Coordinates of C-alpha atoms in Angstrom, one line a residue:
M1 CA -27.8 35.5 -17.1
P2 CA -30.1 34.8 -14.1
E3 CA -30.7 37.5 -11.6
E4 CA -28.2 37.7 -8.7
M5 CA -29.7 37.4 -5.3
V6 CA -28.9 39.2 -2.0
L7 CA -27.6 36.9 0.7
Q8 CA -27.7 37.1 4.5
L9 CA -24.7 35.6 6.4
I10 CA -26.4 34.1 9.5
S11 CA -23.4 32.8 11.3
Q12 CA -19.7 32.0 10.9
E13 CA -17.3 29.9 12.9
S14 CA -13.6 28.9 12.6
V15 CA -13.1 25.1 12.8
E16 CA -9.7 23.5 12.8
G17 CA -9.5 20.7 10.1
V18 CA -12.7 21.8 8.2
A19 CA -10.8 22.0 4.9
E20 CA -9.8 18.3 5.1
A21 CA -13.3 17.3 6.4
W22 CA -15.1 19.0 3.6
G23 CA -13.4 16.8 1.1
R24 CA -13.8 13.5 3.0
R25 CA -16.8 11.2 2.6
E26 CA -17.3 11.2 6.4
G27 CA -16.9 15.0 6.8
R28 CA -20.5 16.0 6.4
Q29 CA -23.1 13.6 7.6
F30 CA -26.8 13.9 8.2
R31 CA -27.7 12.0 11.3
D32 CA -31.3 12.0 12.7
G33 CA -32.1 15.1 10.5
A34 CA -29.1 17.2 11.7
L35 CA -25.9 17.8 9.8
R36 CA -22.8 16.7 11.6
L37 CA -19.3 18.0 10.8
V38 CA -16.6 15.4 11.5
T39 CA -13.0 16.7 11.7
R40 CA -9.7 15.0 12.6
S41 CA -6.6 16.3 14.3
A42 CA -3.7 13.9 15.0
D43 CA -5.5 11.0 16.9
L44 CA -8.5 13.1 17.9
V45 CA -11.8 13.0 16.2
A46 CA -14.4 15.7 16.8
V47 CA -18.1 16.0 15.9
R48 CA -20.0 19.3 15.7
T49 CA -23.8 19.5 15.1
V50 CA -25.2 22.3 13.0
R51 CA -28.0 23.9 15.1
S52 CA -31.6 23.3 14.0
S53 CA -32.3 27.0 14.6
A54 CA -31.0 29.3 11.9
Q55 CA -30.0 31.8 14.6
P56 CA -26.4 32.0 15.7
P57 CA -24.3 30.3 16.9
L58 CA -23.6 27.9 14.0
F59 CA -23.1 24.8 16.1
S60 CA -24.9 23.4 19.1
A61 CA -23.0 23.1 22.4
D62 CA -23.1 19.3 22.6
S63 CA -20.0 18.7 20.5
L64 CA -18.1 15.4 20.9
S65 CA -14.4 14.7 20.8
A66 CA -12.3 11.7 21.7
P67 CA -9.0 10.0 20.8
L68 CA -9.3 6.9 18.6
A69 CA -6.5 4.4 18.4
D70 CA -5.1 4.1 14.8
L71 CA -7.4 6.9 13.6
A72 CA -5.5 7.0 10.3
E73 CA -6.8 3.5 9.6
C74 CA -10.4 4.5 10.1
Q75 CA -12.0 5.0 6.7
Y76 CA -15.2 6.5 8.2
V77 CA -16.1 7.7 11.7
T78 CA -19.6 8.6 12.7
P79 CA -21.3 9.7 16.0
T80 CA -23.5 7.4 17.9
R81 CA -25.8 7.9 20.9
D82 CA -23.1 7.0 23.4
G83 CA -19.9 7.8 21.4
F84 CA -18.6 6.9 18.0
A85 CA -18.5 4.0 15.4
A86 CA -15.7 3.5 12.9
S87 CA -15.4 1.6 9.7
R88 CA -11.8 0.3 9.2
H89 CA -10.3 -1.8 6.4
D90 CA -11.1 -5.1 8.3
S91 CA -13.7 -4.2 10.9
V92 CA -16.5 -2.0 12.2
S93 CA -16.0 -0.9 15.8
Y94 CA -18.1 0.8 18.4
H95 CA -16.5 3.2 20.9
S96 CA -17.5 5.0 24.1
R97 CA -17.2 8.7 24.5
S98 CA -13.7 8.2 25.8
G99 CA -12.7 6.4 22.7
A100 CA -12.5 2.9 24.3
V101 CA -13.6 0.0 22.1
E102 CA -17.0 -1.5 23.2
W103 CA -17.1 -4.2 20.5
S104 CA -15.6 -4.9 17.1
F105 CA -17.3 -6.7 14.1
R106 CA -14.6 -8.2 11.9
H107 CA -15.1 -8.8 8.2
F108 CA -13.1 -9.7 5.1
S109 CA -10.6 -6.9 4.5
W110 CA -11.2 -4.3 1.8
G111 CA -7.4 -4.4 1.2
D112 CA -7.1 -8.2 0.8
G113 CA -8.8 -8.3 -2.6
P114 CA -11.4 -5.7 -3.4
I115 CA -10.4 -2.1 -2.9
G116 CA -13.2 -0.1 -1.4
S117 CA -14.2 1.7 1.9
G118 CA -17.1 1.2 4.2
A119 CA -19.5 3.5 6.1
C120 CA -21.7 3.1 9.1
A121 CA -24.5 4.9 10.9
E122 CA -26.7 4.3 14.0
T123 CA -30.4 4.3 14.0
P124 CA -32.0 7.4 15.8
D125 CA -33.2 5.1 18.6
G126 CA -29.7 3.9 19.2
R127 CA -30.6 0.2 18.9
H128 CA -28.9 -0.7 15.6
L129 CA -25.9 0.2 13.5
L130 CA -26.1 0.0 9.7
A131 CA -22.8 -0.7 7.9
A132 CA -21.6 -1.3 4.4
V133 CA -18.8 -4.0 4.5
P134 CA -17.1 -6.3 2.0
G135 CA -18.5 -9.6 1.0
T136 CA -16.6 -12.8 1.6
P137 CA -15.1 -14.7 -1.4
D138 CA -16.4 -18.2 -2.0
D139 CA -14.3 -21.3 -2.0
A140 CA -13.4 -20.7 -5.7
G141 CA -12.1 -17.2 -4.8
E142 CA -15.1 -15.5 -6.5
Y143 CA -16.2 -12.2 -4.9
P144 CA -20.0 -12.0 -4.7
G145 CA -20.3 -8.3 -4.0
D146 CA -20.3 -5.9 -1.0
R147 CA -22.8 -6.3 1.9
C148 CA -25.2 -4.2 3.8
V149 CA -25.4 -5.4 7.5
L150 CA -27.5 -4.5 10.4
L151 CA -25.7 -4.8 13.8
D152 CA -26.9 -4.7 17.3
S153 CA -25.5 -1.5 18.9
E154 CA -25.0 -3.2 22.3
T155 CA -23.2 -6.3 21.1
G156 CA -22.2 -6.0 17.4
K157 CA -24.2 -9.1 16.6
V158 CA -25.5 -9.4 13.0
I159 CA -29.3 -8.9 13.0
D160 CA -29.8 -8.9 9.3
E161 CA -27.8 -8.5 6.1
T162 CA -28.2 -8.4 2.3
L163 CA -25.9 -8.7 -0.6
L164 CA -25.4 -5.5 -2.7
P165 CA -24.8 -5.4 -6.5
S166 CA -21.9 -3.1 -6.0
F167 CA -18.3 -4.3 -6.0
S168 CA -15.4 -2.8 -4.0
A169 CA -17.2 0.5 -3.7
S170 CA -16.7 3.6 -1.6
Y171 CA -19.8 4.2 0.6
T172 CA -21.6 7.1 2.1
L173 CA -24.6 7.0 4.5
D174 CA -27.1 9.7 5.5
V175 CA -30.0 9.7 7.9
P176 CA -31.8 12.9 6.8
F177 CA -35.2 12.6 8.5
R178 CA -35.6 13.1 12.3
Q179 CA -36.7 10.1 14.4
A180 CA -36.9 7.8 11.4
S181 CA -34.8 4.7 10.6
T182 CA -34.5 5.7 6.9
F183 CA -31.0 5.7 5.5
F184 CA -29.7 6.8 2.1
L185 CA -26.8 4.6 1.1
S186 CA -24.6 5.4 -1.9
A187 CA -21.9 3.4 -3.5
G188 CA -19.3 4.9 -5.8
Q189 CA -17.3 2.7 -8.1
G190 CA -15.0 5.3 -9.6
Q191 CA -15.6 5.6 -13.3
D192 CA -17.4 2.3 -13.4
G193 CA -20.6 3.6 -12.0
A194 CA -22.6 4.2 -8.8
Y195 CA -25.6 3.0 -6.9
S196 CA -27.9 4.7 -4.4
W197 CA -30.5 3.0 -2.1
K198 CA -33.2 4.0 0.4
V199 CA -32.8 1.7 3.3
D200 CA -35.6 1.3 5.8
I201 CA -35.3 -0.7 9.0
V202 CA -38.6 -2.3 10.2
D203 CA -38.8 -4.8 13.0
G204 CA -35.0 -5.4 12.9
R205 CA -35.1 -6.2 9.1
L206 CA -33.5 -4.4 6.2
H207 CA -35.7 -3.2 3.3
L208 CA -33.7 -1.7 0.4
M209 CA -35.2 0.2 -2.5
Q210 CA -32.8 1.1 -5.4
L211 CA -33.0 4.8 -6.3
A212 CA -30.2 5.2 -8.8
S213 CA -27.7 3.0 -10.7
G214 CA -25.3 3.3 -13.5
M215 CA -23.6 6.7 -13.9
E216 CA -25.9 8.4 -11.3
R217 CA -26.3 8.9 -7.6
V218 CA -28.7 10.5 -5.0
T219 CA -27.4 13.7 -3.6
G220 CA -30.4 15.0 -1.6
A221 CA -33.7 13.8 -0.2
Q222 CA -37.0 15.5 0.8
R223 CA -39.9 13.3 2.0
D224 CA -40.8 11.2 -1.1
R225 CA -38.5 13.1 -3.5
V226 CA -34.8 12.7 -4.2
L227 CA -32.2 14.6 -6.3
V228 CA -30.3 12.4 -8.7
Q229 CA -27.1 13.7 -10.2
G230 CA -25.2 12.3 -13.1
V231 CA -21.8 11.1 -11.9
G232 CA -20.0 13.1 -14.6
G233 CA -21.9 16.2 -13.6
S234 CA -23.8 16.7 -16.9
W235 CA -27.4 16.7 -15.5
L236 CA -29.6 16.8 -12.4
Q237 CA -33.1 15.3 -11.9
V238 CA -35.9 15.4 -9.3
R239 CA -37.4 12.0 -8.9
S240 CA -40.5 11.1 -6.8
A241 CA -42.0 7.9 -5.5
V242 CA -45.1 6.5 -7.2
P243 CA -47.5 3.8 -6.0
G244 CA -45.8 0.4 -6.2
G245 CA -42.4 1.8 -5.2
A246 CA -41.0 2.9 -8.6
L247 CA -39.5 6.4 -9.1
H248 CA -40.9 8.9 -11.6
I249 CA -38.7 11.6 -13.1
E250 CA -40.4 14.9 -12.4
S251 CA -37.9 17.3 -14.0
E252 CA -34.4 17.4 -15.4
V253 CA -31.8 20.1 -16.1
N254 CA -28.5 19.9 -18.0
S255 CA -25.4 21.6 -16.5
Q256 CA -25.1 23.9 -19.6
D257 CA -28.6 25.2 -19.0
V258 CA -27.8 26.2 -15.5
R259 CA -24.6 28.0 -16.1
A260 CA -25.3 28.9 -19.8
E261 CA -21.8 27.8 -20.8
Q262 CA -20.9 24.9 -23.0
E263 CA -18.2 23.6 -20.7
S264 CA -20.2 23.2 -17.5
Y265 CA -20.4 20.4 -14.9
I266 CA -22.5 20.1 -11.8
N267 CA -20.2 19.5 -8.8
G268 CA -20.5 18.3 -5.3
D269 CA -23.9 17.3 -3.8
S270 CA -26.9 19.3 -5.0
G271 CA -29.5 19.6 -2.3
F272 CA -32.9 20.8 -1.2
V273 CA -32.6 24.2 0.4
D274 CA -36.3 24.0 1.4
D275 CA -39.5 22.8 -0.1
S276 CA -39.3 25.0 -3.2
R277 CA -35.6 25.5 -3.9
V278 CA -32.5 23.4 -4.8
I279 CA -28.9 24.6 -4.7
A280 CA -26.4 23.4 -7.2
A281 CA -22.7 24.2 -7.8
V282 CA -21.5 24.4 -11.4
G283 CA -17.9 24.6 -12.6
E284 CA -15.8 24.4 -15.8
D285 CA -14.6 20.9 -14.9
W286 CA -15.9 18.0 -13.0
C287 CA -14.6 18.5 -9.4
S288 CA -13.7 22.1 -10.1
E289 CA -11.8 24.1 -7.5
E290 CA -14.0 27.1 -8.3
T291 CA -17.7 26.9 -9.0
E292 CA -20.7 29.2 -9.2
H293 CA -23.8 28.5 -7.1
F294 CA -27.3 28.6 -8.4
L295 CA -30.8 28.4 -6.8
L296 CA -33.1 26.3 -8.9
D297 CA -36.9 25.8 -8.7
G298 CA -37.6 22.7 -6.7
E299 CA -40.4 21.6 -9.0
D300 CA -39.0 22.0 -12.6
L301 CA -35.3 22.8 -11.9
T302 CA -35.4 26.1 -13.8
V303 CA -32.8 28.6 -12.7
L304 CA -34.1 31.2 -10.2
H305 CA -31.0 33.0 -9.1
R306 CA -27.2 33.1 -9.4
I307 CA -25.7 33.4 -6.0
R308 CA -23.0 36.1 -5.5
Y309 CA -21.2 35.9 -2.1
P310 CA -19.6 38.9 -0.4
F311 CA -16.3 37.1 -0.1
P312 CA -14.6 33.9 -1.6
I313 CA -16.1 30.6 -0.5
G314 CA -15.3 27.0 -1.3
P315 CA -16.7 25.1 -4.3
D316 CA -19.3 22.8 -2.6
P317 CA -22.3 24.1 -0.6
K318 CA -24.4 21.8 1.6
A319 CA -28.1 22.4 1.8
L320 CA -29.8 22.0 5.2
G321 CA -33.4 21.8 4.1
D322 CA -34.6 24.6 6.3
G323 CA -34.0 27.5 3.9
T324 CA -30.3 27.7 4.7
W325 CA -27.1 26.2 3.5
I326 CA -23.5 26.1 4.6
T327 CA -20.2 26.7 2.8
S328 CA -16.5 26.6 3.9
N329 CA -13.4 28.4 3.0
G330 CA -10.1 27.7 4.7
T331 CA -10.9 27.2 8.4
D332 CA -14.2 29.1 8.3
V333 CA -17.7 27.6 8.0
H334 CA -20.6 29.9 7.0
R335 CA -24.4 29.6 7.1
W336 CA -26.4 31.5 4.6
R337 CA -30.0 32.3 3.6
V338 CA -31.7 34.6 1.2
A339 CA -32.0 38.0 2.7
Q340 CA -35.3 38.6 4.4

C-alpha cells in the first residue's frame, strides 16, 4: 500500500448547481489556460473562473451569468470574450453578456438522424469559434461523419472546416494553454470507441493531429505530452510528440497496479497536477460513485502516494497543472495541494 500523504485545503466555496455541473461535459472547461466552472439554474447559466493564484479565494471576481432562452436545449455552453456561445441540437449560437443572440449558425440536426452532441470554444484572441457539429447526409442519405468547423466570432461565417472520422459522437473541447489557439477535441461514441485530436489554428486554417483512437481518449495535456486513458478504465499512458508529429508511449500503468486490487478501474479524467505528478481516481467499477485518489510519477506513472482527505469528497478530481487540484462534494468545491 503506497504511503498516504498530508494535504492542505487551500480554499473552499459553496456553488449552487455544482453537483450537476461536475457530471456534465460542459461543467469543467479549460479556456485560455484557466479552468471554468459552468453551472445552470432554471434559465440562468453562470461561469466562474478558478484563480491562477493558489491563494484564496477559489474563484476570480469576474464571474459571468446571463439568462439563455431555451437553456434546456443547449447541449453545451461556453464563455467567450464578450458573452457566451452555445451548441444546440440544430445550431451554434453566439450571445452577448445579456444573453441576446448575436448570430446563429444552423446545421443538420443531431436529432434528425445521428444522435450526438456538439461542443464549441473561442480562440483566446476572440477572433474565431471552433465547433464540432454534425455532417450533412448526401443525396443517397449516407452520413459522412461529424464535422469540425471554424467560425468567425463576429459573424458566424464558416472560415474553414474538416470532416471527422467520428459518427454521432458526444464532444468535449479544452483550451489548456494560455494565449495559444491550441484545442484538444475529444469524441465519445459510447461503447463503440473514442477519438481525441490536437487542433491548431494557424492563419485561419484548421490543423488536426490525431492523438488517440479506438477505446482510448486524451484526459490531460502538458506542453508536448498528453495523458491517454483507456475508455474502460483499465490503463493510463503518458505519450509525447516525436519529430514528424507521431506520438511515443513514454510510460503506462494498469489500474490494478495503482490500487493493488483486481477489480479496479481508472475513473474520470486523470490529469497533470504539475510537471512531475499526475492525479488519478480509481474505483471498483467504471464510473464508480466512490473512488480513491492517487498521485503518480509524471515520468513513469509509478504510484507515489495514496491521497486521504479529511472529509468525504466526490469521485472525480480535476488537476490544474500548477501543483493543485479541485474536488467537489454536494454544493462545495475544494482546492487542494500537498502540504508545504
